[in-house]
Short mmCIF file of C-alpha atoms in Angstrom, two decimals:
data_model
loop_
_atom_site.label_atom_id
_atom_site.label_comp_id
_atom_site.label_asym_id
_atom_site.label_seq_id
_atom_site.Cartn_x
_atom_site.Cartn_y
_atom_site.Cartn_z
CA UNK A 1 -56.71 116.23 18.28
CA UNK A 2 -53.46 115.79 19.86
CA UNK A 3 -50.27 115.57 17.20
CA UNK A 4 -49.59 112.27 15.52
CA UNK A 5 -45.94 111.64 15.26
CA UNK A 6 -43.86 110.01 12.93
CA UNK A 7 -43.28 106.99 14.99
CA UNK A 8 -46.73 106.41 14.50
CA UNK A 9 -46.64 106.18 10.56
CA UNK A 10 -45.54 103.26 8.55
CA UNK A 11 -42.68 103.52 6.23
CA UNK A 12 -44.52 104.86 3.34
CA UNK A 13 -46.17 107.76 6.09
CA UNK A 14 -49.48 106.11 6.45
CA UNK A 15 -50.90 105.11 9.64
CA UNK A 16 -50.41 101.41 10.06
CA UNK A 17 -53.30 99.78 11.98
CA UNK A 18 -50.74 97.07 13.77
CA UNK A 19 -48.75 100.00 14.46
CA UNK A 20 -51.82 101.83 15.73
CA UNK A 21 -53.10 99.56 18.15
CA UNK A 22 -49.77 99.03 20.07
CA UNK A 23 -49.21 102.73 20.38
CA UNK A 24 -52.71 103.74 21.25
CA UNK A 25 -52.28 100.60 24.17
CA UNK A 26 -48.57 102.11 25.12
CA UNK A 27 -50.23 105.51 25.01
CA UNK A 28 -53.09 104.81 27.77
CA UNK A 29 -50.72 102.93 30.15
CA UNK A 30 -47.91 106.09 30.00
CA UNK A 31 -51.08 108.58 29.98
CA UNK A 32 -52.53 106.67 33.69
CA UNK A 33 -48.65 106.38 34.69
CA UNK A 34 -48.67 109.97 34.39
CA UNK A 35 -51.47 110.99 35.42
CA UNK A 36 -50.82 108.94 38.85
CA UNK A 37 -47.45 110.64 39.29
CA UNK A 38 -48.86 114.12 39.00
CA UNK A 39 -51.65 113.37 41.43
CA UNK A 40 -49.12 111.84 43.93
CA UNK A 41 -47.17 114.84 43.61
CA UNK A 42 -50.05 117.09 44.08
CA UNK A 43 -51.49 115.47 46.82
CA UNK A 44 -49.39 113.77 48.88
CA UNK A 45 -46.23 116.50 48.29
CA UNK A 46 -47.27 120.07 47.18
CA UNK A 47 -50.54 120.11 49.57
CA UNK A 48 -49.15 119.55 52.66
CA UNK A 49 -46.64 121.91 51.84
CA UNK A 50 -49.02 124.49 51.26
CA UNK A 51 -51.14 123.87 54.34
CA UNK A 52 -48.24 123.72 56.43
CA UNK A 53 -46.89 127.02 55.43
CA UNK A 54 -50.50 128.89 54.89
CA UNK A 55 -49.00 131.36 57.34
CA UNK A 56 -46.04 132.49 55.24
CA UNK A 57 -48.41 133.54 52.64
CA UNK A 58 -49.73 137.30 51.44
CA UNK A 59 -52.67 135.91 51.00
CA UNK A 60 -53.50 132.16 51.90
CA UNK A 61 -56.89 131.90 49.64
CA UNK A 62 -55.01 132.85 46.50
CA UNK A 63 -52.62 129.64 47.09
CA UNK A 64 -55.66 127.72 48.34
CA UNK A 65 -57.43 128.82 44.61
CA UNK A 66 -54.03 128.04 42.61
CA UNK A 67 -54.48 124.81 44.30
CA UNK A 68 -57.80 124.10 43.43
CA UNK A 69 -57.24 125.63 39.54
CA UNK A 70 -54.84 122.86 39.18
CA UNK A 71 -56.68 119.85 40.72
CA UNK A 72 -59.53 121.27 38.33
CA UNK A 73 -56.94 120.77 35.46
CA UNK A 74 -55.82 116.59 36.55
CA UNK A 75 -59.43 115.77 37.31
CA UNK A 76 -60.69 117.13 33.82
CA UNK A 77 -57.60 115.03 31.86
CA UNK A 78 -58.52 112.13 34.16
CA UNK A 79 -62.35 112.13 32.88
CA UNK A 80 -60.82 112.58 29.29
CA UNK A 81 -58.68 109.57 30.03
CA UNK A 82 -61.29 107.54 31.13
CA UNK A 83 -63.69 108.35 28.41
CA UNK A 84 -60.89 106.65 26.55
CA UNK A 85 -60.44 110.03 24.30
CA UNK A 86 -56.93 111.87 23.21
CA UNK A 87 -56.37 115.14 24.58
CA UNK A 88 -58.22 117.73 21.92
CA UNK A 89 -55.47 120.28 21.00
CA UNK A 90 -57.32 123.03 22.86
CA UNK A 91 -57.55 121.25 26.06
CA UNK A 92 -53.59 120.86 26.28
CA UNK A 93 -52.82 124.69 25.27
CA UNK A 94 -55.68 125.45 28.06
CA UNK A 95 -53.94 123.13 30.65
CA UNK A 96 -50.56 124.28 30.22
CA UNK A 97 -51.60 127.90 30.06
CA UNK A 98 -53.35 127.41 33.49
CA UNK A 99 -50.98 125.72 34.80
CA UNK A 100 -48.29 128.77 34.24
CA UNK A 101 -50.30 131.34 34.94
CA UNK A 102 -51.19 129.63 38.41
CA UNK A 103 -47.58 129.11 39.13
CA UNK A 104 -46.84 132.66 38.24
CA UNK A 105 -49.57 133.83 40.64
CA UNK A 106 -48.92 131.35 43.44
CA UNK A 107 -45.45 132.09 43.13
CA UNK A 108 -45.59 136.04 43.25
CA UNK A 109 -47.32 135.61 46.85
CA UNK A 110 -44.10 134.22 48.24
CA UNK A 111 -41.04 136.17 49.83
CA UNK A 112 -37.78 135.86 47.47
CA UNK A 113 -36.44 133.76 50.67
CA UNK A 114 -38.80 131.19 50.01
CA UNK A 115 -38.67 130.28 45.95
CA UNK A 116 -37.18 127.15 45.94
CA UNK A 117 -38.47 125.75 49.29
CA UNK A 118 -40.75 124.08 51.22
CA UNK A 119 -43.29 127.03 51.00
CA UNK A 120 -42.65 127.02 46.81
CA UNK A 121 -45.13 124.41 46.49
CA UNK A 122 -46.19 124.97 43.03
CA UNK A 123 -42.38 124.42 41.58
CA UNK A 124 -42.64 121.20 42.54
CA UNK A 125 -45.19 119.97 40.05
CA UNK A 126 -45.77 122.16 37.41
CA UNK A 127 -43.10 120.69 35.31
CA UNK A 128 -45.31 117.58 35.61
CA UNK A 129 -48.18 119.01 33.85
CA UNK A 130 -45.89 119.49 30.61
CA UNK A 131 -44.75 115.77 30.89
CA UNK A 132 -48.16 114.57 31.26
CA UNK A 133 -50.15 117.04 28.54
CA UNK A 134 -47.46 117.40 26.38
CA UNK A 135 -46.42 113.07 25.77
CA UNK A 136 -47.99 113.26 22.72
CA UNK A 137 -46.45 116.34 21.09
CA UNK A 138 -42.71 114.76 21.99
CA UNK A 139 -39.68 115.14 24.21
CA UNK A 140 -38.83 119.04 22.32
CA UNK A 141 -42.19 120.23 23.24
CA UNK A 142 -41.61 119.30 26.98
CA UNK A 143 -38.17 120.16 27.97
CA UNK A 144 -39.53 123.49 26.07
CA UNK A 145 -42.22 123.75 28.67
CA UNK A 146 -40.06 122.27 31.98
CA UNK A 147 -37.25 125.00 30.44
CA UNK A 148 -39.93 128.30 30.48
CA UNK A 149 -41.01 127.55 34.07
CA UNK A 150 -37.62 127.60 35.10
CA UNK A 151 -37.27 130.86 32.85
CA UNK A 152 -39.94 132.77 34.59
CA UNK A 153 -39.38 131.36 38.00
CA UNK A 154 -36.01 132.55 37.98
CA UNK A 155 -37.36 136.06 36.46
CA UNK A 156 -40.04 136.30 39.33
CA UNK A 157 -37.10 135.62 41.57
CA UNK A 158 -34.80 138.66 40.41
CA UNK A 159 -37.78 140.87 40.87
CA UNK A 160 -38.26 139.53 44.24
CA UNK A 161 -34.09 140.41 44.93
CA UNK A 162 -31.13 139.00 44.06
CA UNK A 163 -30.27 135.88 46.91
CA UNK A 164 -27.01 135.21 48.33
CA UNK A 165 -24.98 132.97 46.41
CA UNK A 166 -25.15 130.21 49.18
CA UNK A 167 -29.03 130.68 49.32
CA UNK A 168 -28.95 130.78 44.81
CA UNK A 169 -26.22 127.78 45.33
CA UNK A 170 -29.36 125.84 47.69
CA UNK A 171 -32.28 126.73 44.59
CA UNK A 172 -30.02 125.57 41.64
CA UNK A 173 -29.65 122.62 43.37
CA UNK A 174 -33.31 122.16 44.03
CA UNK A 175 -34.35 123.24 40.53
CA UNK A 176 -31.45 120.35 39.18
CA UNK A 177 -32.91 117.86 41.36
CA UNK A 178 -36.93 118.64 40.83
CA UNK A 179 -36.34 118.99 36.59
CA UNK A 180 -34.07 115.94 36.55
CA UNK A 181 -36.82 114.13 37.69
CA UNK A 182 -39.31 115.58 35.12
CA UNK A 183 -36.88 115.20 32.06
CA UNK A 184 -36.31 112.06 32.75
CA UNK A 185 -39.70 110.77 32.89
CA UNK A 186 -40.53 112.59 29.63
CA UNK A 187 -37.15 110.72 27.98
CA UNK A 188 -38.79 107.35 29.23
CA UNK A 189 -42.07 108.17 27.37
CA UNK A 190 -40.30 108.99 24.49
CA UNK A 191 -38.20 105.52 24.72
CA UNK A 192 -41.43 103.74 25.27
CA UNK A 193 -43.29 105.26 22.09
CA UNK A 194 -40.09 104.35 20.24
CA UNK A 195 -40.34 101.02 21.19
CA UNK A 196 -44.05 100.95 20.35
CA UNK A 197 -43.31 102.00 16.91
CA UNK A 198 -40.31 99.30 16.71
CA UNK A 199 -42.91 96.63 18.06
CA UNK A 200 -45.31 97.57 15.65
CA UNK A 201 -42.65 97.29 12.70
CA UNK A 202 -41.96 94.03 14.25
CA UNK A 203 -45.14 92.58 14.04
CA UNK A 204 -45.58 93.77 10.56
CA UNK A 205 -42.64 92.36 9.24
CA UNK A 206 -43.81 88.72 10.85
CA UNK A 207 -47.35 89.01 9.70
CA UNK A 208 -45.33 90.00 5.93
CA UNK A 209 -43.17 86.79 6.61
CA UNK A 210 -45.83 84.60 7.59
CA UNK A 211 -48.22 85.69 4.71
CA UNK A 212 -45.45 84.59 2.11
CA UNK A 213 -45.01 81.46 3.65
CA UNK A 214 -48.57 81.15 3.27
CA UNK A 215 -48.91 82.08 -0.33
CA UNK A 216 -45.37 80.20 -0.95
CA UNK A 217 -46.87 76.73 0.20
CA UNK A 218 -49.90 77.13 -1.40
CA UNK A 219 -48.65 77.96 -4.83
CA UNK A 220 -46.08 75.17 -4.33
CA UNK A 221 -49.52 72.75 -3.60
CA UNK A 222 -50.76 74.18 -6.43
CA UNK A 223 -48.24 73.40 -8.99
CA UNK A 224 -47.89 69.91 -7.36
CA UNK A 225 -51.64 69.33 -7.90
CA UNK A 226 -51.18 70.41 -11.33
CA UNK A 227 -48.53 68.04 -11.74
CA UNK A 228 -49.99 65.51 -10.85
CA UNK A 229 -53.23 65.99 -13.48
CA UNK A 230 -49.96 66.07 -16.01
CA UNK A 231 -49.06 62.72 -14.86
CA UNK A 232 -52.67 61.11 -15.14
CA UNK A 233 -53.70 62.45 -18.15
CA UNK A 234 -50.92 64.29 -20.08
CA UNK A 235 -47.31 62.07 -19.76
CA UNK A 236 -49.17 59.02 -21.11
CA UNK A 237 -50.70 60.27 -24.21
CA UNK A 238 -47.19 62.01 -24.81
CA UNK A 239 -45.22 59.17 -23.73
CA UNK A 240 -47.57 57.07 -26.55
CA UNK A 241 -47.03 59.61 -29.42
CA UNK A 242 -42.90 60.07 -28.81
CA UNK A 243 -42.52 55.46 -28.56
CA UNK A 244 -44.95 55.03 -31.60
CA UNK A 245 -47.50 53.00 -29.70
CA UNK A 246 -50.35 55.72 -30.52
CA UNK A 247 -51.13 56.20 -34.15
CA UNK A 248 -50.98 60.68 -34.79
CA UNK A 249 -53.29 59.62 -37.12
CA UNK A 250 -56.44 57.76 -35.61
CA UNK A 251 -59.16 59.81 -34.86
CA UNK A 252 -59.30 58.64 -31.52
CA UNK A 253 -56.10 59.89 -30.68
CA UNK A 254 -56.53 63.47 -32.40
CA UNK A 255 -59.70 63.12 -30.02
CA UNK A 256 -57.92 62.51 -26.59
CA UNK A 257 -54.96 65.22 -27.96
CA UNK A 258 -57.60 68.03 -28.60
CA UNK A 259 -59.31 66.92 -24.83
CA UNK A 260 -55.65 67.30 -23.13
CA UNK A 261 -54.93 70.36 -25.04
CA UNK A 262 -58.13 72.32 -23.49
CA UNK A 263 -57.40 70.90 -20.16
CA UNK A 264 -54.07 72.19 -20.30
CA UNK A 265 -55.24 75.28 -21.56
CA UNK A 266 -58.21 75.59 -18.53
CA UNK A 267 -55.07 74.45 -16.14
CA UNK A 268 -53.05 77.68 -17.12
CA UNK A 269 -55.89 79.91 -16.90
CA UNK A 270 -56.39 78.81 -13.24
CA UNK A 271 -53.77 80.98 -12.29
CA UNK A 272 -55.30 84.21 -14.19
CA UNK A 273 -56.56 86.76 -11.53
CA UNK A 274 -60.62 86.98 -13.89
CA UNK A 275 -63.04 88.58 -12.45
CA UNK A 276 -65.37 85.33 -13.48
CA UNK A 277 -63.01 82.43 -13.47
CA UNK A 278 -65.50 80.04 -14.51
CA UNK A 279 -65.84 82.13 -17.94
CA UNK A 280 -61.92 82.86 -18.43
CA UNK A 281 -61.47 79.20 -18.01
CA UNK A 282 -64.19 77.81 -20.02
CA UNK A 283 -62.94 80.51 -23.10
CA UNK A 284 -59.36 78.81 -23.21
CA UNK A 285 -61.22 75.63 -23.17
CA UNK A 286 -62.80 76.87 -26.20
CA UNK A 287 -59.89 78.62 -27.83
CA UNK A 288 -58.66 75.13 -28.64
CA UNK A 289 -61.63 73.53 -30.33
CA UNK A 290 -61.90 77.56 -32.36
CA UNK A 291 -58.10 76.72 -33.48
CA UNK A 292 -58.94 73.24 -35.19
CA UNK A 293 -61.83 75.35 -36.77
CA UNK A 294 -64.75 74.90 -34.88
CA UNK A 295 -67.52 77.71 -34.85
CA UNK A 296 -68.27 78.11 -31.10
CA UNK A 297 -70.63 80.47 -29.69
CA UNK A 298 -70.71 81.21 -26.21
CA UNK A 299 -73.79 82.61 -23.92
CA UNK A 300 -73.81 83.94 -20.78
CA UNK A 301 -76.70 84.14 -18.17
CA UNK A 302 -76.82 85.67 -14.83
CA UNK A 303 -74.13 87.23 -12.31
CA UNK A 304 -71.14 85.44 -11.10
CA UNK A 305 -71.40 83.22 -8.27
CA UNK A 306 -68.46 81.95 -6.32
CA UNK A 307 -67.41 77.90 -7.63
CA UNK A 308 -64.23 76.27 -5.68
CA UNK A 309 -61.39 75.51 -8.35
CA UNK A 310 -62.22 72.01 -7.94
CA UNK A 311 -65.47 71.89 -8.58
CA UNK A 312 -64.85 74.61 -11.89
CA UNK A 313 -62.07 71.63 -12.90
CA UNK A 314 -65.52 69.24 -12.86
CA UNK A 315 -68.11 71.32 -14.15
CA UNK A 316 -65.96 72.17 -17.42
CA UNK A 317 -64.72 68.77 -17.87
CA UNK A 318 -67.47 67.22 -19.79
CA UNK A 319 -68.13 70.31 -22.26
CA UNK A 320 -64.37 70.30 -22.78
CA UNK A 321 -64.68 66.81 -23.60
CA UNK A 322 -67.77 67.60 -25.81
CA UNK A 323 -66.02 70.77 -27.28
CA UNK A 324 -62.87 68.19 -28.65
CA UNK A 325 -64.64 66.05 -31.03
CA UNK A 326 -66.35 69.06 -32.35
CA UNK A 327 -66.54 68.90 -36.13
CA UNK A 328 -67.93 72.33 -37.53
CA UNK A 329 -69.85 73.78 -34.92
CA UNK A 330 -70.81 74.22 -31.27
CA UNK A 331 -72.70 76.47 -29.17
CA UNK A 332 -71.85 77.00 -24.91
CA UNK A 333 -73.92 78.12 -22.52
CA UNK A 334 -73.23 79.33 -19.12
CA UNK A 335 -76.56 79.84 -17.11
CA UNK A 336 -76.12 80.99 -13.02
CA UNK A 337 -79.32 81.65 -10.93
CA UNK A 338 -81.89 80.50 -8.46
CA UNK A 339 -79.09 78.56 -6.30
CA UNK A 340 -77.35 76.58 -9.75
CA UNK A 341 -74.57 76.82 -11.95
CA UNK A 342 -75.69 75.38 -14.94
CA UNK A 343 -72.23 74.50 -18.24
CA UNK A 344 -73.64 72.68 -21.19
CA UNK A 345 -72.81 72.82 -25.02
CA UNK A 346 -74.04 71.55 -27.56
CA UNK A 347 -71.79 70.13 -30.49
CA UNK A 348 -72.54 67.98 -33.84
CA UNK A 349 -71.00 64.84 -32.66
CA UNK A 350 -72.77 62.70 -31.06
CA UNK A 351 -70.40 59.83 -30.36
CA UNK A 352 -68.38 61.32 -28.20
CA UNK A 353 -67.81 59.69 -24.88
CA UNK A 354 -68.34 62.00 -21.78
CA UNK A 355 -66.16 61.62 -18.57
CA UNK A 356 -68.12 60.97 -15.59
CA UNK A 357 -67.73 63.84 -12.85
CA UNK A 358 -64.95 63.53 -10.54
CA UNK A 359 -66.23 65.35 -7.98
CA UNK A 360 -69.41 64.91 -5.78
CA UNK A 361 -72.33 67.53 -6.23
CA UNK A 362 -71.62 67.48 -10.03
CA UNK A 363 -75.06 66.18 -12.53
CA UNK A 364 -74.05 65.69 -16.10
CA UNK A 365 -76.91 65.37 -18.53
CA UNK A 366 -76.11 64.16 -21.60
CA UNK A 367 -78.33 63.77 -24.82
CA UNK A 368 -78.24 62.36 -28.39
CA UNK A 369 -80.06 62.92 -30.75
CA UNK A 370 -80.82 63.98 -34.64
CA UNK A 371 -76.93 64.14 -35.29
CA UNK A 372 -76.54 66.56 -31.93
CA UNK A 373 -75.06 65.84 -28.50
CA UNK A 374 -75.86 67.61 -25.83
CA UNK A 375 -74.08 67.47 -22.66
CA UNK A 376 -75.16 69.61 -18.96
CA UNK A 377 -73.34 69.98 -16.18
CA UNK A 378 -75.00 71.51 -13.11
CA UNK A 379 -73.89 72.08 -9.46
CA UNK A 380 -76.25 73.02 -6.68
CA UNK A 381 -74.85 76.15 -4.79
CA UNK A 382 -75.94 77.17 -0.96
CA UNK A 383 -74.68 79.78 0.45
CA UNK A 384 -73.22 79.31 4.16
CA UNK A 385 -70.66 81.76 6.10
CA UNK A 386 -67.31 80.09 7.71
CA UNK A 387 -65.97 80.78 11.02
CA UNK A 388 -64.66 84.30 9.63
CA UNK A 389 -67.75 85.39 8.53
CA UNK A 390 -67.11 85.08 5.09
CA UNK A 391 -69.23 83.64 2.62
CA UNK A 392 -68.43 80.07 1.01
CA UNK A 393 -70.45 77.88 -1.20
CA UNK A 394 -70.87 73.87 -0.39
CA UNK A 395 -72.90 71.25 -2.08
CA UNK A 396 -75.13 68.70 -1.03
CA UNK A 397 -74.60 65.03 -1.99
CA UNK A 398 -76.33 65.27 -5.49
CA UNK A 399 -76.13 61.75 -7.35
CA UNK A 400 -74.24 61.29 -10.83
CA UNK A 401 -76.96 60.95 -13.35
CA UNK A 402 -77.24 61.39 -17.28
CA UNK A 403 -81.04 61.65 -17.93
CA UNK A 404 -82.27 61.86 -21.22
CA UNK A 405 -85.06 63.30 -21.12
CA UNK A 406 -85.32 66.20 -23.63
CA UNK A 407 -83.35 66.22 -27.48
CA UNK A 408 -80.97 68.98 -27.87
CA UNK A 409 -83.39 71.30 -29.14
CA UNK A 410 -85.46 71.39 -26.30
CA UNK A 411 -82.15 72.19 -24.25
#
């Protein structure tokens, strides 16, 4: 495959796909400019030259086969174009050669009074060839190529004899004019891959810029959602405990402190990158009940299944609760499978009063019995795929019910 350049790298030398895509569209719009150019050139310039002046030829059917040689060479790029492939690295050291040799042999038919002129069709587009093959190997590689047909032309003209200098005055002039041309077009496809590579660094740079906007507005929601859960729950029971109006002492409070303390510990871990964040945010829930002593033991049942933050927030809230006014013992279970995500624990006291859910699609069980309480919450998933094609879970509009229908040993 043809060369890939620098300007097509990101800054750390990998490809960049943004990058990529507006080079490879630059690259097909330069490759048909080209390739246009060379066939006007070819057709509507260097063959009526040549079948104007078949007469001044040695031999008319070897310019009439140098022709042909080289219309072989655009129509076989053109097919490669169209096929919407880059240029295999043997193709463009085929075309070039060809492309030489046919201008060495074309030219060696003429008289050293014609190089230069009319009859000197080939001169005239050759050049091209190395601005069209050659775009993707860079401006060096051309003006390398445009310089060695110059080179040998001038060789082949030496050996032909030496002009006049009015006559050599007349072809440097006509060589200045005919490269100029060429050069110039292959310093205009080198500006226009630089400003691919600048619009591609562009684009990255906004799609950088608009990504930490994104992420920057989000986290601010989040910490504003966060305060606010500080406000409704947190602040007051504070606020009680610094004026004196809630007893440190009553069991009630100790209660409600314990509560707060796991849901501030489950609000931290929300911003943990866990592999299962319905696990890593139950666990700090229960590293606050295993601090005031309480044996918990937790179990875990099937794979990982993907639970909104929201509706992790609702599904932990009543075992937290539960896990608070734990005396001695408790013992979590996490079960996921056959479309439900299933929290419960079960703790030795029963009085405890469990939150209702706060969000819809949440069923809290809870049971009492024999000194044991018991409390369930399930959620419902079903799988569904958003307009990017990525999965997503949603709920259907489960009712808020607390059976009791089995004792906590049945559970």
């Amino acid at each position: 495959m043809a060369r890939e350049t620098d300007e097509d790298k990101g800054a750390d030398g990998e490809s960049d796909p943004t990058t990529d895509r507006i080079a490879d569209s630059m690259r097909g719009a330069l490759r048909l400019a080209g390739l246009i150019i060379l066939s006007a050139i070819h057709f509507g310039l260097a063959l009526p030259a040549l079948l104007a002046n078949l007469g001044n030829y040695r031999h008319a059917w070897v310019q009439l086969t140098a022709f042909g040689l080289l219309t072989l060479v655009i129509v076989v790029d053109a097919l490669l174009g169209a096929a919407g492939r880059r240029r295999p690295r043997w193709w463009v050291v085929a075309g070039l050669v060809s492309a030489l040799a046919v201008a060495v042999v074309a030219t060696s038919q003429l008289p050293g009074t014609y190089f230069l002129a009319t009859p000197h069709w080939t001169f005239l587009e050759i050049g091209w060839f190395g601005v069209l093959l050659l775009f993707d190997a860079g401006l060096n590689a051309t003006l390398l190529f445009v310089g060695g047909h110059v080179a040998v032309t001038l060789v082949q003209l030496l050996l032909a004899g030496t002009p006049s200098r009015q006559v050599a005055a007349g072809m440097a002039v006509s060589a200045l004019a005919i490269c100029a041309f060429q050069i110039a077009a292959a310093v205009m496809a080198r500006l226009l891959r630089d400003c691919a590579a600048t619009a591609g660094a562009t684009a990255r740079e906004q799609e950088r810029v608009r990504t930490e906007a994104a992420i920057s507005a989000q986290v601010h929601a989040d910490q504003r959602s966060r305060y606010r859960e500080l406000g409704r729950s947190v602040l007051p029971l504070l606020t009680g405990l610094a004026d004196g109006s809630l007893e440190p002492g009553d069991e009630r409070v100790r209660r409600r402190s314990a509560f707060e303390a796991a849901r501030l510990r489950r609000l931290f871990a929300e911003r943990d990158h866990a592999a299962d964040p319905l696990i890593h945010e139950l666990r700090a829930g229960i590293g606050v009940a295993e601090r005031h002593g309480v044996d918990v033991q937790l179990a875990v049942r099937g794979a990982s299944a993907p639970v909104p933050r929201h509706l992790r927030r609702a599904l932990t809230e009543p075992v937290l609760a539960a896990l608070a006014t734990a005396r001695h013992s408790a013992r979590a279970t996490v079960v996921r499978g056959g479309g439900l995500v299933r929290v419960s624990v079960v703790t030795d006291a029963p009085g405890t009063d469990i939150p209702e859910p706060a969000e819809p699609g949440i069923r809290v069980r809870t049971v009492r019995s024999q000194g044991r309480l018991l409390v369930e919450a399930s959620y419902a998933l079903h799988m569904e795929s958003d307009p990017l094609g990525e999965p997503r879970t949603a709920s259907p509009p489960l009712a808020h019910t607390r059976p009791q229908a089995q004792t906590p040993s049945q559970a």
